mmCIF file of C-alpha atoms in Angstrom:
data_model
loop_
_atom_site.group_PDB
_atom_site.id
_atom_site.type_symbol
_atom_site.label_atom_id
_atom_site.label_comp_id
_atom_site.label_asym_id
_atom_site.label_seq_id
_atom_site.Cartn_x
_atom_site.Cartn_y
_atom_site.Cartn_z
ATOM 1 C CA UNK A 56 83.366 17.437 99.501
ATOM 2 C CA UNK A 57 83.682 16.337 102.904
ATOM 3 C CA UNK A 58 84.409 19.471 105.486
ATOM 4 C CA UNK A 59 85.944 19.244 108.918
ATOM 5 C CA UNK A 60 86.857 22.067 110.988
ATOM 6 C CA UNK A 61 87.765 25.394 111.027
ATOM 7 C CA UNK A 62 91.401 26.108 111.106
ATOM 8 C CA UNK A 63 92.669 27.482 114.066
ATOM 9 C CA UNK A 64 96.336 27.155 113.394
ATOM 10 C CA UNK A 65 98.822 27.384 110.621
ATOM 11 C CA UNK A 66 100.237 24.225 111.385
ATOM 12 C CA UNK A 67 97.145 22.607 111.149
ATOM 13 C CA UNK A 68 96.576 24.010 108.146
ATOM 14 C CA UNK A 69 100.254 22.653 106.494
ATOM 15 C CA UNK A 70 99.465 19.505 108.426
ATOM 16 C CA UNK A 71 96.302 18.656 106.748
ATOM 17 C CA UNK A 72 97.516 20.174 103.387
ATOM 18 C CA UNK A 73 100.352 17.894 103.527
ATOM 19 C CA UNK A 74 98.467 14.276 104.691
ATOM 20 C CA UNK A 75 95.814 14.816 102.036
ATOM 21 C CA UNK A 76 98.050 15.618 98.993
ATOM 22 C CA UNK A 77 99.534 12.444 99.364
ATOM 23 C CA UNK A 78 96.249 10.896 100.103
ATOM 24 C CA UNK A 79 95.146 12.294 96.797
ATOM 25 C CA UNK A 80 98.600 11.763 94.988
ATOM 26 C CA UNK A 81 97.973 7.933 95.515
ATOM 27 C CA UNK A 82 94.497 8.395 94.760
ATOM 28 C CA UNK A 83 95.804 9.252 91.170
ATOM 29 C CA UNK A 84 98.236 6.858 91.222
ATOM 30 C CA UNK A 85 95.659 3.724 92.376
ATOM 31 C CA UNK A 86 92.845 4.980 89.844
ATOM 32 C CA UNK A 87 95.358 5.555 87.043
ATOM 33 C CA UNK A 88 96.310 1.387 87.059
ATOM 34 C CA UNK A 89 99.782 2.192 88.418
ATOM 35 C CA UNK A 90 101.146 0.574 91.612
ATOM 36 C CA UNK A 91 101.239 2.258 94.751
ATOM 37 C CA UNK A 92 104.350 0.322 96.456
ATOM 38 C CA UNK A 93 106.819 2.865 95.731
ATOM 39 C CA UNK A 94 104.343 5.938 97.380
ATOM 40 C CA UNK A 95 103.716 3.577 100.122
ATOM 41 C CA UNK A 96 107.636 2.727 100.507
ATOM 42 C CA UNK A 97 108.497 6.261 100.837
ATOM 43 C CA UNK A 98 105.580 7.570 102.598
ATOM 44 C CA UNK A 99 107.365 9.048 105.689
ATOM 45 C CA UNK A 100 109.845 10.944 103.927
ATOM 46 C CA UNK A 101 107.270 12.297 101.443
ATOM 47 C CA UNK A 102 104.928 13.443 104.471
ATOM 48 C CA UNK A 103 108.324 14.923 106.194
ATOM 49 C CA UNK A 104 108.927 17.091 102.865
ATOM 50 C CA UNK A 105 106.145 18.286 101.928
ATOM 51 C CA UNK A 106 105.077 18.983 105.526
ATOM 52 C CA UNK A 107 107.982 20.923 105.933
ATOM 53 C CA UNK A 108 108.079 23.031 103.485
ATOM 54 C CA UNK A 109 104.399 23.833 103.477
ATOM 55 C CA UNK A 110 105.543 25.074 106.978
ATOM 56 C CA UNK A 111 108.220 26.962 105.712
ATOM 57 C CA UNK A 112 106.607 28.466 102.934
ATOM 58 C CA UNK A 113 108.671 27.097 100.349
ATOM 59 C CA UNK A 114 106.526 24.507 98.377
ATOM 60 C CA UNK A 115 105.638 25.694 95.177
ATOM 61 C CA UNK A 116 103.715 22.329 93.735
ATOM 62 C CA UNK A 117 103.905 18.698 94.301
ATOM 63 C CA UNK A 118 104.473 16.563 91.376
ATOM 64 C CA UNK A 119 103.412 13.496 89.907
ATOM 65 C CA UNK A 120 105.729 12.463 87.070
ATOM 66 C CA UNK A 121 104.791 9.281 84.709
ATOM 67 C CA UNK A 122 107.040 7.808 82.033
ATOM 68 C CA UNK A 123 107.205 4.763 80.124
ATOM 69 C CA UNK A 124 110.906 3.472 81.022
ATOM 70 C CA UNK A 125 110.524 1.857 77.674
ATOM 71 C CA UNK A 126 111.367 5.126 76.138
ATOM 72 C CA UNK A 127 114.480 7.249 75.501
ATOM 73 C CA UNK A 128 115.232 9.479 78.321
ATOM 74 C CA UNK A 129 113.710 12.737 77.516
ATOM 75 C CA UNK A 130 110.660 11.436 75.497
ATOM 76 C CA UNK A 131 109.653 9.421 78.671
ATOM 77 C CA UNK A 132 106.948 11.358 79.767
ATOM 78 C CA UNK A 133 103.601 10.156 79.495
ATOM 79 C CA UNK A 134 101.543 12.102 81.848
ATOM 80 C CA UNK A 135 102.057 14.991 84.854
ATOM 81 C CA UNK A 136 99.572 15.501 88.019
ATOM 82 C CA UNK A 137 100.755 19.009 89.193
ATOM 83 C CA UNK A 138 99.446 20.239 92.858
ATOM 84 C CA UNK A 139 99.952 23.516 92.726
ATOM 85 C CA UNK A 140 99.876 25.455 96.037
ATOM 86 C CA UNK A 141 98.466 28.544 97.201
ATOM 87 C CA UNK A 142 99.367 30.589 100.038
ATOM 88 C CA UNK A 143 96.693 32.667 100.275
ATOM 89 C CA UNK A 144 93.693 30.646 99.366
ATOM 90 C CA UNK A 145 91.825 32.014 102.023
ATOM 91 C CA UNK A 146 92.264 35.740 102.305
ATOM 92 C CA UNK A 147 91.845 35.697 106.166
ATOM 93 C CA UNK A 148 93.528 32.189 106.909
ATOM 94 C CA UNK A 149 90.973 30.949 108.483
ATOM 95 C CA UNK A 150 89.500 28.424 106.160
ATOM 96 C CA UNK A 151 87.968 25.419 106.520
ATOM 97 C CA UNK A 152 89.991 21.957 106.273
ATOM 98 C CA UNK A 153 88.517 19.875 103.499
ATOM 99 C CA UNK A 154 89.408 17.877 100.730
ATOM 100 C CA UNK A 155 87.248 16.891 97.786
ATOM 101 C CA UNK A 156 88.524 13.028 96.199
ATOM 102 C CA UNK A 157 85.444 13.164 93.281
ATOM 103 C CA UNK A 158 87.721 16.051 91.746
ATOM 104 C CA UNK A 159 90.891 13.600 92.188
ATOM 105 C CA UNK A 160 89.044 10.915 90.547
ATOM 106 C CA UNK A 161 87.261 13.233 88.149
ATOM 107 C CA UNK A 162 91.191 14.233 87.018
ATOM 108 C CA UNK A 163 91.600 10.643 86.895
ATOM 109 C CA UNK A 164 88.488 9.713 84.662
ATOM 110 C CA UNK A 165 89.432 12.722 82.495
ATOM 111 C CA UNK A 166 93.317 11.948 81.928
ATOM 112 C CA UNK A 167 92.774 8.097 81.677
ATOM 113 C CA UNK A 168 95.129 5.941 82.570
ATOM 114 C CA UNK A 169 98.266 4.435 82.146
ATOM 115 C CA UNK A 170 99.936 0.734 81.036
ATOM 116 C CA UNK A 171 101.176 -0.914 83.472
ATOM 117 C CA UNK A 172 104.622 -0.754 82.622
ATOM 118 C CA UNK A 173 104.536 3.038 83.380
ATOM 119 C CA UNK A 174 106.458 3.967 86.398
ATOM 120 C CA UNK A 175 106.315 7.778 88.410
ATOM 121 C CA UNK A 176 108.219 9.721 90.991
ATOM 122 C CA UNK A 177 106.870 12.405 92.755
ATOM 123 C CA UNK A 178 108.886 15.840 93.197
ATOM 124 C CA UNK A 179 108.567 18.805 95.145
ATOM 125 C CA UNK A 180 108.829 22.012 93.361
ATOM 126 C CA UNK A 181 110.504 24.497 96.165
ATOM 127 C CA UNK A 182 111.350 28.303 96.404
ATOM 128 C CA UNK A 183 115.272 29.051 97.061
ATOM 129 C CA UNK A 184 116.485 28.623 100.517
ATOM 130 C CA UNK A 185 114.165 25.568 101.661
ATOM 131 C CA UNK A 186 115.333 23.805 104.776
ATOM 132 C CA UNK A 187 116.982 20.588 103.754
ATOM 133 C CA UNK A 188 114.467 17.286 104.685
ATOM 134 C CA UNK A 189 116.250 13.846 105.010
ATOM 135 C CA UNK A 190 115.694 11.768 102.099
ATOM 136 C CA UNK A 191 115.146 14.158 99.420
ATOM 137 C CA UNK A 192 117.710 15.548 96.807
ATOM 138 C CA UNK A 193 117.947 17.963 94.143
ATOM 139 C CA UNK A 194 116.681 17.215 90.638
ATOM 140 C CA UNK A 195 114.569 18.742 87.579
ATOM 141 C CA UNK A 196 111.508 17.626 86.247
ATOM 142 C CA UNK A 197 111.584 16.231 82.471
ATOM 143 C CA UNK A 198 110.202 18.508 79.578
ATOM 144 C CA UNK A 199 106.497 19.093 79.271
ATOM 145 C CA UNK A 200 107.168 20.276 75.445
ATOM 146 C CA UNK A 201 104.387 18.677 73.599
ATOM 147 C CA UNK A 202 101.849 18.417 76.593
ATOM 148 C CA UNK A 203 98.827 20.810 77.615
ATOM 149 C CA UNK A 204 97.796 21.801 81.283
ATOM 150 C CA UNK A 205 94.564 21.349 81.922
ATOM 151 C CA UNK A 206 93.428 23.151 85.600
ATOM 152 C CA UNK A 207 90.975 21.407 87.008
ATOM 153 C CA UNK A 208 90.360 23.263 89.924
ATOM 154 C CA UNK A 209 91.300 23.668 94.257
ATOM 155 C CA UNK A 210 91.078 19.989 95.288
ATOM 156 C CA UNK A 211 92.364 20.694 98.717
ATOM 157 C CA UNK A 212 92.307 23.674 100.870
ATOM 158 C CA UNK A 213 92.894 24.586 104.660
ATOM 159 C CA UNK A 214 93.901 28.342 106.591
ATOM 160 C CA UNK A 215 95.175 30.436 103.884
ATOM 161 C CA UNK A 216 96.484 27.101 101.627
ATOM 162 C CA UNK A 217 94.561 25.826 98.898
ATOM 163 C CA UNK A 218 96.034 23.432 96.976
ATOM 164 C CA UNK A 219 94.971 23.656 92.645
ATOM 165 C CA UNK A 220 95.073 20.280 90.797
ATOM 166 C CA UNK A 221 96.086 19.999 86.949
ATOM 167 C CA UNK A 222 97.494 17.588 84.429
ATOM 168 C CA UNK A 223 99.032 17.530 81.219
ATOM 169 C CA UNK A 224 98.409 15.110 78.248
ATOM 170 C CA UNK A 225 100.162 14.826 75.310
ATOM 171 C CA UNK A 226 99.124 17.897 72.713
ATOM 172 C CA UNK A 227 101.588 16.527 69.927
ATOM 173 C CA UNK B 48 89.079 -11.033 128.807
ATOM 174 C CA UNK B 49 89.497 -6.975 129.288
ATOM 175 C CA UNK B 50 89.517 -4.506 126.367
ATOM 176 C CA UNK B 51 91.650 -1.181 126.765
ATOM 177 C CA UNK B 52 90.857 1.263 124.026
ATOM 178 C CA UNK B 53 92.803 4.691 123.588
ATOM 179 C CA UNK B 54 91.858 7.220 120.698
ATOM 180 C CA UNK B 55 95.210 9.274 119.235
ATOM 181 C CA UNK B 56 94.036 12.585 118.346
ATOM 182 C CA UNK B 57 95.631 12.452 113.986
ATOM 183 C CA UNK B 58 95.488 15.046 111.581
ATOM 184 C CA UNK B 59 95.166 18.014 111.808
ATOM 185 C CA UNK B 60 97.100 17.473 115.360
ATOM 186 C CA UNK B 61 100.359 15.757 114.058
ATOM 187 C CA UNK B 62 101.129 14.024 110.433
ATOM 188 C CA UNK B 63 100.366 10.523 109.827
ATOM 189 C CA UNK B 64 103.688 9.284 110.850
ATOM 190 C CA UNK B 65 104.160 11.509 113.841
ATOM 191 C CA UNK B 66 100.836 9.618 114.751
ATOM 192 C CA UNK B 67 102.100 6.112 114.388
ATOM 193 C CA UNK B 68 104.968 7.380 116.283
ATOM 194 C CA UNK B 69 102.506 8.379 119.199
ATOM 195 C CA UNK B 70 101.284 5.035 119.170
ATOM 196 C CA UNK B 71 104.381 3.569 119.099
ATOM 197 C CA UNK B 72 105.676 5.013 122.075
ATOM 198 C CA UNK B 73 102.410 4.166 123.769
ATOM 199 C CA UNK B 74 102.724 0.579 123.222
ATOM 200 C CA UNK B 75 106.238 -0.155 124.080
ATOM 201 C CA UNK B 76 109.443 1.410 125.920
ATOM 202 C CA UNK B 77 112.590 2.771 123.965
ATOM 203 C CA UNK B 78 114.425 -0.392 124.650
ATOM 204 C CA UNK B 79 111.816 -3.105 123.526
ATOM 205 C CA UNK B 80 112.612 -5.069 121.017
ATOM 206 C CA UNK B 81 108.994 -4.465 120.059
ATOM 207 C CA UNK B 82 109.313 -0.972 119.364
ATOM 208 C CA UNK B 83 112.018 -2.069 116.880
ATOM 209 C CA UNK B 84 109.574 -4.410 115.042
ATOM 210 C CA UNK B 85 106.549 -1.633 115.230
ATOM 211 C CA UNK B 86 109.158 0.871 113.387
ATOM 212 C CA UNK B 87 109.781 -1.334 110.411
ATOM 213 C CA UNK B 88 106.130 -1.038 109.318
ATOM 214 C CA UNK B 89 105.756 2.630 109.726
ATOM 215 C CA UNK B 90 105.310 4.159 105.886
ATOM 216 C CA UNK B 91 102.595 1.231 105.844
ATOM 217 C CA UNK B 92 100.503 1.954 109.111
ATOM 218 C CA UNK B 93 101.418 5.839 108.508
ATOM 219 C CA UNK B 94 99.183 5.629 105.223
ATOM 220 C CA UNK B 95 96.350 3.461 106.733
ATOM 221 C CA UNK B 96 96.133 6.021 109.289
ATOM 222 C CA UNK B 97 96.265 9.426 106.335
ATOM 223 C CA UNK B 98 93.181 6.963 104.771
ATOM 224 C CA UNK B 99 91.563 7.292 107.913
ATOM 225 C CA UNK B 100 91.216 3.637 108.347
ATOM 226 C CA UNK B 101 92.106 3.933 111.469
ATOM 227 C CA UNK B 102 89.004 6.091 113.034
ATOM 228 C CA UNK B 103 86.715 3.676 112.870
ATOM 229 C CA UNK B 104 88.192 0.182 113.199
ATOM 230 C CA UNK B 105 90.337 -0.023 115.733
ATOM 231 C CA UNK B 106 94.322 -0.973 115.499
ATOM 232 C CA UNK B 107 93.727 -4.243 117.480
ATOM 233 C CA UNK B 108 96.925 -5.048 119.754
ATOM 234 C CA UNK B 109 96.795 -8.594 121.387
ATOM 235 C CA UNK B 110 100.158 -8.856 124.306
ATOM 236 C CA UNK B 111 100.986 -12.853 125.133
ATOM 237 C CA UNK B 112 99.222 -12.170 127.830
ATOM 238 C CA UNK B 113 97.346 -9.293 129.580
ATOM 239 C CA UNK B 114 94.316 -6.849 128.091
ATOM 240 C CA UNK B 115 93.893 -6.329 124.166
ATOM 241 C CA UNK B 116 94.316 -2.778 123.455
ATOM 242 C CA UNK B 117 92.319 -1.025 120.409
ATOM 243 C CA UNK B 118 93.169 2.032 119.185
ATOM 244 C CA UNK B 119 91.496 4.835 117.051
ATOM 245 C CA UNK B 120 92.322 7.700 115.472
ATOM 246 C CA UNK B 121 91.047 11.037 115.624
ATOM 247 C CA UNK B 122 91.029 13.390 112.834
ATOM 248 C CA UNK B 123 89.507 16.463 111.553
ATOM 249 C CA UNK B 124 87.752 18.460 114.094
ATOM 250 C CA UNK B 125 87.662 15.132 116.504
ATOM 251 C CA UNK B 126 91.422 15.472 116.754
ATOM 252 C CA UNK B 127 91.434 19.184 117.446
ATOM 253 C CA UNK B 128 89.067 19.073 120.234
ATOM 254 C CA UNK B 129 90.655 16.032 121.757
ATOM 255 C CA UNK B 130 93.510 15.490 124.009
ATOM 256 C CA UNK B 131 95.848 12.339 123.952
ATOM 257 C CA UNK B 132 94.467 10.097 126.699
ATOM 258 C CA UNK B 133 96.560 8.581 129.615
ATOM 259 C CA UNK B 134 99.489 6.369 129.011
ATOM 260 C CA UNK B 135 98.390 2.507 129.601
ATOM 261 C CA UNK B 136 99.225 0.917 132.750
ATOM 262 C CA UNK B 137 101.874 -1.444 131.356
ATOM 263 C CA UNK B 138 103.883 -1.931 128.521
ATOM 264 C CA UNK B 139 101.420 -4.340 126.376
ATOM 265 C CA UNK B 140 104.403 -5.882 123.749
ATOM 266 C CA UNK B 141 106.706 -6.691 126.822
ATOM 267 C CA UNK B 142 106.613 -9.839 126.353
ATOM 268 C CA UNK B 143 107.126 -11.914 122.767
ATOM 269 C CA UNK B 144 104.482 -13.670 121.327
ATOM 270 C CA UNK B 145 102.353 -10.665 120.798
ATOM 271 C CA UNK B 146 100.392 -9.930 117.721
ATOM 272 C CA UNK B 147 98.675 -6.507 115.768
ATOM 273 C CA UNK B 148 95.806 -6.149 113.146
ATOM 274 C CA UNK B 149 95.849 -2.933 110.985
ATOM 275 C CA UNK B 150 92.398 -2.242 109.563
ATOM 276 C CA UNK B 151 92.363 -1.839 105.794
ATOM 277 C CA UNK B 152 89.946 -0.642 103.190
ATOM 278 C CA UNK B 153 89.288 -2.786 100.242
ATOM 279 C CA UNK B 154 90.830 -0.668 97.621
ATOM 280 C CA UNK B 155 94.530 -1.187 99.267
ATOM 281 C CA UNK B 156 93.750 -4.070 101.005
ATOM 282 C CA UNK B 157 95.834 -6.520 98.378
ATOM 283 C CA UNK B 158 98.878 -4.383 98.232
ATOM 284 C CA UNK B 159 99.025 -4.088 101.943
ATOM 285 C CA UNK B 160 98.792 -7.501 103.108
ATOM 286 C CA UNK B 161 101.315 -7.863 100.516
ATOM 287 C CA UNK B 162 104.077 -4.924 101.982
ATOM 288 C CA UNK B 163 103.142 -6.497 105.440
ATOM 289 C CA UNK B 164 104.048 -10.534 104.441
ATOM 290 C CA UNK B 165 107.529 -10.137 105.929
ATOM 291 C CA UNK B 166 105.939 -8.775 109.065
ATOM 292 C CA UNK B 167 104.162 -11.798 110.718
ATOM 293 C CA UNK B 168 103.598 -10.197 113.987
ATOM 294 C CA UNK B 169 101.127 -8.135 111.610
ATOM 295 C CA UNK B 170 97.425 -9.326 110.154
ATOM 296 C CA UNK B 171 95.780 -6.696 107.887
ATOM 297 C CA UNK B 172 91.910 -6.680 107.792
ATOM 298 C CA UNK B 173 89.249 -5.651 105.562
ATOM 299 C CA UNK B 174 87.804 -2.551 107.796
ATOM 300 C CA UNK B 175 83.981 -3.556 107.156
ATOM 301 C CA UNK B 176 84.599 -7.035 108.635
ATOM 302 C CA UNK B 177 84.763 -7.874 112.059
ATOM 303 C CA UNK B 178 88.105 -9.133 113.556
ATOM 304 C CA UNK B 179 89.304 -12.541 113.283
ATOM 305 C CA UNK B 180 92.835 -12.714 113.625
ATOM 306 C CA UNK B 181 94.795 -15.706 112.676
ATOM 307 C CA UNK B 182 98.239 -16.513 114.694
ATOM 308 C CA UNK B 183 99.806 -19.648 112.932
ATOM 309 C CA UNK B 184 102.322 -17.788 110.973
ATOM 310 C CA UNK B 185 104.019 -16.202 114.175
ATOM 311 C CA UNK B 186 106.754 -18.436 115.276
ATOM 312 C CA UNK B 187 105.689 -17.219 119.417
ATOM 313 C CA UNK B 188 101.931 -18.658 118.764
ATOM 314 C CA UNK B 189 100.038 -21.730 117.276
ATOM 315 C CA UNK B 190 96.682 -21.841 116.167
ATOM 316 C CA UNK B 191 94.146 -19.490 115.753
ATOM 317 C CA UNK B 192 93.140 -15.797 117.909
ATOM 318 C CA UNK B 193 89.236 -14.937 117.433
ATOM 319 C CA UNK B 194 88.440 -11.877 118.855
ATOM 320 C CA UNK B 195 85.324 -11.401 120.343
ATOM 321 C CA UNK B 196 84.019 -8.396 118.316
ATOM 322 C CA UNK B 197 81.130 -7.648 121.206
ATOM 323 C CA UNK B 198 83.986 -7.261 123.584
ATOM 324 C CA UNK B 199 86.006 -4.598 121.486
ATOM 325 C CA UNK B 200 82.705 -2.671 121.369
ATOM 326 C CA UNK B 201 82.755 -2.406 125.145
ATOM 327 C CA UNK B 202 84.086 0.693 126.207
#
């Protein structure tokens, strides 16, 4: 776990919260064999989302979706990377700023990864009333019918936000 | 030749593309053509920046003519306590002909140089080497640009 500083500021907190999700969403991405062009390609406006609405208070989990395009549309799914966030981590909101990439890569080992041919898309899941952010649009996330969570544990935290990693693999 | 190095206080302090942004506007004015060019490659240089890259191996900008300028990135508690230094004394990209090297780590380093081969006023380096920059692909220089590694350590 590598710790930095002591949060002084909400912002701060959302700011770090927000870089280092992504840093850890292509983390998962990298270690699970799958390309990282299309995070890279839409880096800003991921950032610019997520940041926001950590802000805001509306982000309820950041998503990693993978599914095999190969397959009919609503048996697609091969795999889910949930970051699910926590507003009050840190009952005084004064945490530390840290992130911990051995429990990323310890989802990783633990999932496995996927073919090649796989393909993701990463989704925000957002309380009512979030401020609209350039580049983003509605949508829903496909079924996890036949999948089991597994929590792994807070990969991320900072002021009152901690952010929980899980992931689902196919149950039946 | 003269080195000018600047450190951009990073995250915590603003997100990795408001940082790149900072930069930006420290390098070149609204209406250079150069800002234009810097722009195009932000989601890249945004995420070498969130990898932290950037902090320490230095963004390595070399103007036709004039000092290199290297620039870190400050993050964690080093951006907190830090302050963005003063502007440079000129606009370093005025002129065409000038050229940038992103430090890289080796685990992106392939997809990267990849993302950036349209780019070729861009070289991406592994971080852990030194900096050797070559220029033949830019259509404003010829040859090769070796910079003197000892010299980007001065301060």
């Amino acid at each position: 776990m590598s710790t930095s500083v002591r949060v002084n500021t909400y912002t701060h907190a959302t700011t770090h919260v927000a870089t280092n999700m992504l840093r850890s969403v292509k983390q998962i991405i990298r270690e699970s064999g799958l390309s990282t062009d299309k995070i890279r390609n839409q880096w800003g406006v991921l950032e610019s989302g997520v940041a926001t609405w950590l802000g805001s208070r509306h982000l309820k989990s950041l998503v990693l979706e993978v599914y095999d395009p190969g397959k009919p549309a609503g048996a697609d799914l091969v795999g889910r990377f949930d970051f699910t966030i926590d507003y009050t981590y840190y009952g005084d909101g004064d945490g530390e700023l840290w992130l911990d990439p051995d429990t990323v890569s310890y989802t990783v080992r633990k999932n496995g990864s996927y073919p090649s041919r796989c393909e993701y898309r990463i989704v925000a899941e957002t309380a009512s009333g979030r401020p609209d952010v350039a580049g983003w649009s509605s949508t829903t996330l496909r079924s996890t019918a036949g999948f089991t969570r597994h929590s792994v544990g807070t990969a991320i935290g900072g002021g009152s936000l901690g952010a929980g990693l899980s992931y689902y693999t196919r149950s039946s | 030749m003269s080195v000018v190095s600047r450190t951009v206080p990073s995250v915590p302090v603003r997100t990795s593309v408001e940082t790149w942004d900072a930069i930006v506007e420290s390098l070149t004015a609204p209406d250079q053509a150069a800002r234009t060019s810097l722009e195009t490659i932000t989601n890249v240089a945004a995420m070498l920046i969130a990898e932290e890259y950037t902090r320490d191996a230095p963004i390595v900008v070399m103007p036709a003519s004039g000092d290199r300028v290297r620039i870190y990135t400050a993050h964690g508690t080093a951006a907190i306590e830090s302050e963005d230094e003063p502007p440079l004394a000129t606009w370093p990209l005025a002129d065409p002909g000038w050229r940038l090297s992103l430090p890289c780590g080796i685990d992106d380093i392939d997809d990267v140089r990849a993302a950036l081969q349209p780019y070729p006023f861009v070289e991406v380096r592994d971080v852990t080497d030194g900096i050797a920059v070559t220029a033949a692909s830019t259509p404003h220089a010829a040859g090769s640009i070796s910079i003197n590694y000892d010299e980007l350590e001065r301060s």
